[in-house]
CSV table of C-alpha atoms in Angstrom, one decimal:
chain,number,residue,atom,x,y,z
X,1,MET,CA,105.7,96.3,99.4
X,2,LEU,CA,108.1,93.4,97.4
X,3,LEU,CA,108.4,96.2,94.7
X,4,VAL,CA,109.8,98.8,97.7
X,5,LEU,CA,111.9,95.9,98.6
X,6,LEU,CA,113.1,95.1,95.3
X,7,VAL,CA,114.1,99.0,94.9
X,8,MET,CA,115.3,99.0,98.1
X,9,VAL,CA,118.1,96.2,97.2
X,10,LEU,CA,118.5,98.2,93.7
X,11,ALA,CA,119.1,101.1,95.3
X,12,ALA,CA,121.7,100.0,97.9
X,13,GLY,CA,123.6,98.2,95.4
X,14,ALA,CA,123.8,101.3,93.5
X,15,ALA,CA,124.7,103.2,96.3
X,16,LEU,CA,127.7,100.8,97.2
X,17,LEU,CA,129.0,100.4,93.4
X,18,THR,CA,129.0,104.6,93.3
X,19,GLY,CA,131.2,105.0,96.8
X,20,GLY,CA,128.3,104.9,99.2
X,21,ARG,CA,128.8,102.9,102.7
X,22,PHE,CA,126.7,101.4,105.0
X,23,VAL,CA,128.3,103.2,108.2
X,24,SER,CA,127.3,106.3,106.5
X,25,LEU,CA,123.6,105.7,107.4
X,26,ALA,CA,124.1,106.6,110.7
X,27,ASP,CA,125.4,109.9,110.0
X,28,ASN,CA,122.0,110.6,108.3
X,29,THR,CA,119.4,109.8,111.1
X,30,LEU,CA,115.7,111.0,110.4
X,31,SER,CA,113.6,112.9,112.4
X,32,GLY,CA,110.8,111.5,114.2
X,33,LEU,CA,111.3,107.7,113.8
X,34,HIS,CA,109.3,107.3,116.8
X,35,TRP,CA,106.0,108.0,114.7
X,36,LEU,CA,106.9,105.0,112.1
X,37,ALA,CA,107.0,102.9,115.1
X,38,ALA,CA,103.7,104.4,116.5
X,39,ALA,CA,102.2,103.6,112.9
X,40,ALA,CA,103.5,100.1,112.5
X,41,THR,CA,102.1,99.2,116.0
X,42,GLY,CA,98.7,101.1,114.8
X,43,GLN,CA,98.3,98.8,111.8
X,44,LEU,CA,99.5,95.8,113.5
X,45,LEU,CA,96.9,96.3,116.0
X,46,GLY,CA,94.3,97.1,113.9
X,47,SER,CA,94.8,94.0,111.5
X,48,VAL,CA,95.1,91.8,114.4
X,49,THR,CA,91.9,92.6,116.4
X,50,GLY,CA,89.3,93.7,113.7
X,51,GLY,CA,86.6,95.2,114.1
X,52,ILE,CA,86.4,99.2,114.2
X,53,ALA,CA,90.0,98.7,115.5
X,54,HIS,CA,91.0,98.3,111.9
X,55,PRO,CA,90.0,101.5,110.2
X,56,VAL,CA,91.0,103.3,113.1
X,57,GLY,CA,94.5,101.5,113.5
X,58,LEU,CA,94.3,102.9,109.5
X,59,ILE,CA,93.7,106.2,110.1
X,60,GLY,CA,96.0,106.8,113.1
X,61,SER,CA,98.9,105.0,111.3
X,62,ALA,CA,98.3,107.4,108.1
X,63,VAL,CA,98.5,110.4,110.7
X,64,CYS,CA,101.6,108.6,112.3
X,65,ILE,CA,103.3,108.2,108.9
X,66,ALA,CA,102.2,112.1,107.6
X,67,VAL,CA,103.8,113.5,110.7
X,68,PHE,CA,107.3,111.5,110.1
X,69,LEU,CA,107.1,112.3,106.1
X,70,ARG,CA,106.7,116.5,107.3
X,71,GLN,CA,109.6,116.3,109.6
X,72,ASN,CA,111.8,114.6,107.0
X,73,LEU,CA,110.5,116.8,103.9
X,74,ARG,CA,113.3,118.4,102.6
X,75,ARG,CA,115.3,114.7,102.5
X,76,PRO,CA,116.0,113.0,99.4
X,77,GLY,CA,113.2,111.0,98.0
X,78,VAL,CA,110.8,111.8,100.9
X,79,ALA,CA,108.5,114.3,98.9
X,80,LEU,CA,107.7,111.2,96.6
X,81,LEU,CA,107.0,109.0,99.4
X,82,ALA,CA,104.5,111.6,100.5
X,83,LEU,CA,103.2,112.0,97.4
X,84,GLY,CA,102.5,108.2,96.9
X,85,PHE,CA,101.2,107.7,100.4
X,86,THR,CA,98.9,110.7,99.8
X,87,ALA,CA,97.5,108.8,96.2
X,88,ASN,CA,97.0,105.8,98.4
X,89,ALA,CA,95.2,107.0,101.1
X,90,PHE,CA,93.0,109.1,98.7
X,91,VAL,CA,92.0,106.2,96.5
X,92,VAL,CA,91.1,103.7,99.7
X,93,ALA,CA,89.2,107.2,101.3
X,94,LEU,CA,87.0,107.5,98.1
X,95,ASN,CA,86.5,103.6,97.8
X,96,GLY,CA,87.2,101.9,101.2
X,97,ALA,CA,89.8,99.7,100.0
X,98,MET,CA,92.8,99.9,97.2
X,99,PRO,CA,90.9,99.2,93.7
X,100,VAL,CA,92.6,96.5,92.1
X,101,SER,CA,92.6,95.9,88.0
X,102,ARG,CA,91.6,92.4,86.7
X,103,THR,CA,93.6,93.6,83.9
X,104,ALA,CA,96.9,94.0,85.7
X,105,LEU,CA,96.4,91.1,87.6
X,106,SER,CA,96.5,89.0,84.6
X,107,ARG,CA,99.2,90.9,82.9
X,108,ALA,CA,101.3,90.3,86.4
X,109,GLY,CA,100.4,86.4,85.6
X,110,LEU,CA,98.1,86.3,88.5
X,111,ASP,CA,95.3,84.1,87.7
X,112,SER,CA,92.8,85.2,90.6
X,113,PHE,CA,92.2,88.1,92.9
X,114,VAL,CA,92.9,87.2,96.7
X,115,ASP,CA,89.9,88.7,98.5
X,116,ASP,CA,91.1,90.7,101.6
X,117,PRO,CA,89.7,93.8,103.6
X,118,ARG,CA,92.4,96.0,102.4
X,119,HIS,CA,91.3,95.5,98.7
X,120,GLU,CA,88.7,95.2,96.2
X,121,LEU,CA,88.2,95.0,92.1
X,122,SER,CA,87.8,97.6,90.3
X,123,GLY,CA,84.4,98.2,88.9
X,124,PRO,CA,81.9,100.7,87.3
X,125,HIS,CA,81.5,102.4,91.0
X,126,THR,CA,85.2,102.7,91.2
X,127,LEU,CA,86.5,106.2,92.1
X,128,LEU,CA,89.1,107.3,90.4
X,129,PRO,CA,90.3,103.7,89.2
X,130,TRP,CA,93.6,104.5,87.7
X,131,LEU,CA,95.1,105.4,91.2
X,132,GLY,CA,94.3,102.1,92.2
X,133,ASP,CA,96.8,98.6,91.7
X,134,VAL,CA,96.8,99.1,87.7
X,135,VAL,CA,100.5,99.0,87.7
X,136,PRO,CA,101.4,95.3,86.7
X,137,VAL,CA,104.9,93.9,88.0
X,138,ALA,CA,105.4,90.8,86.0
X,139,LEU,CA,108.2,89.0,88.1
X,140,PRO,CA,108.4,85.1,88.0
X,141,TRP,CA,106.6,83.6,90.8
X,142,LEU,CA,106.2,86.9,92.3
X,143,GLY,CA,103.8,88.8,90.1
X,144,GLN,CA,101.7,91.3,91.7
X,145,ALA,CA,99.5,94.8,91.0
X,146,VAL,CA,100.7,98.2,92.6
X,147,SER,CA,99.2,101.3,92.5
X,148,PRO,CA,101.7,104.2,91.2
X,149,GLY,CA,101.4,105.5,94.1
X,150,ASP,CA,103.2,102.0,95.3
X,151,VAL,CA,105.5,103.3,92.5
X,152,LEU,CA,106.3,106.7,94.1
X,153,ILE,CA,107.1,105.0,97.3
X,154,ALA,CA,109.7,102.5,96.1
X,155,ALA,CA,111.1,105.5,94.0
X,156,GLY,CA,111.1,107.6,97.1
X,157,ALA,CA,112.4,105.0,99.3
X,158,GLY,CA,115.0,103.9,97.2
X,159,LEU,CA,116.4,107.6,96.7
X,160,LEU,CA,116.0,108.0,100.5
X,161,LEU,CA,118.2,105.0,100.6
X,162,TYR,CA,120.6,105.8,98.1
X,163,ALA,CA,121.4,109.2,99.5
X,164,GLY,CA,121.4,108.0,103.1
X,165,LEU,CA,124.4,105.6,102.0
X,166,GLY,CA,125.9,108.2,100.7
X,167,GLY,CA,125.9,107.3,96.6
X,168,THR,CA,127.6,109.8,94.8
X,169,GLY,CA,126.5,109.1,91.2
X,170,ARG,CA,129.5,108.5,90.0
X,171,ILE,CA,131.4,105.0,89.5
X,172,PRO,CA,134.6,105.2,90.7
X,173,ALA,CA,137.2,104.5,88.3
X,174,GLU,CA,140.7,105.1,87.1
X,175,SER,CA,141.6,108.3,85.1
X,176,ALA,CA,140.1,108.0,81.4
X,177,PRO,CA,142.7,106.5,78.9
X,178,THR,CA,143.8,109.4,76.6
X,179,TRP,CA,143.2,109.2,73.0
X,180,ALA,CA,146.5,107.9,72.3
X,181,GLU,CA,146.2,105.2,74.6
X,182,LEU,CA,143.1,103.6,72.8
X,183,GLY,CA,144.7,103.8,69.6
X,184,HIS,CA,147.7,101.7,71.1
X,185,ARG,CA,145.4,98.9,72.0
X,186,SER,CA,144.0,98.1,68.6
């Protein structure tokens, strides 16, 4: 989640530097935002109540996210989001939780694994461990291990925000100086 937030901040900054504006987001409405609200509600209720509600909430949330992504698939970045969510859902479905690499945790500057129901340490029993949290993100005080799916989600979310803000990919500047003007600056 931290990686997504960091990429979103960078994407917004890049969009603003290349002519994008926050008001442009109002003109770029996404379809089916209620599906995202339903997904968040399912995750929250499943986490709070626990028991059988937790996996049911996760499955319901995944279905809602899939519907939202399908409705917006032609938008910039949404295909990356869909691929990332699919990769994460696949490895979690195969293993029962997101596998986490000790090596990635160590390279991210973390000394230990924090046990929770949504994550498990990778081991010899892990199926497709390379889809788990194997990418170290070594930021001061914010180190973490993320999955390739998380990287795709961050890239897709950043691209979606950049395009939504109306970033042009060009840095606004005055006309380029001529060779003669450059020669007179010495």
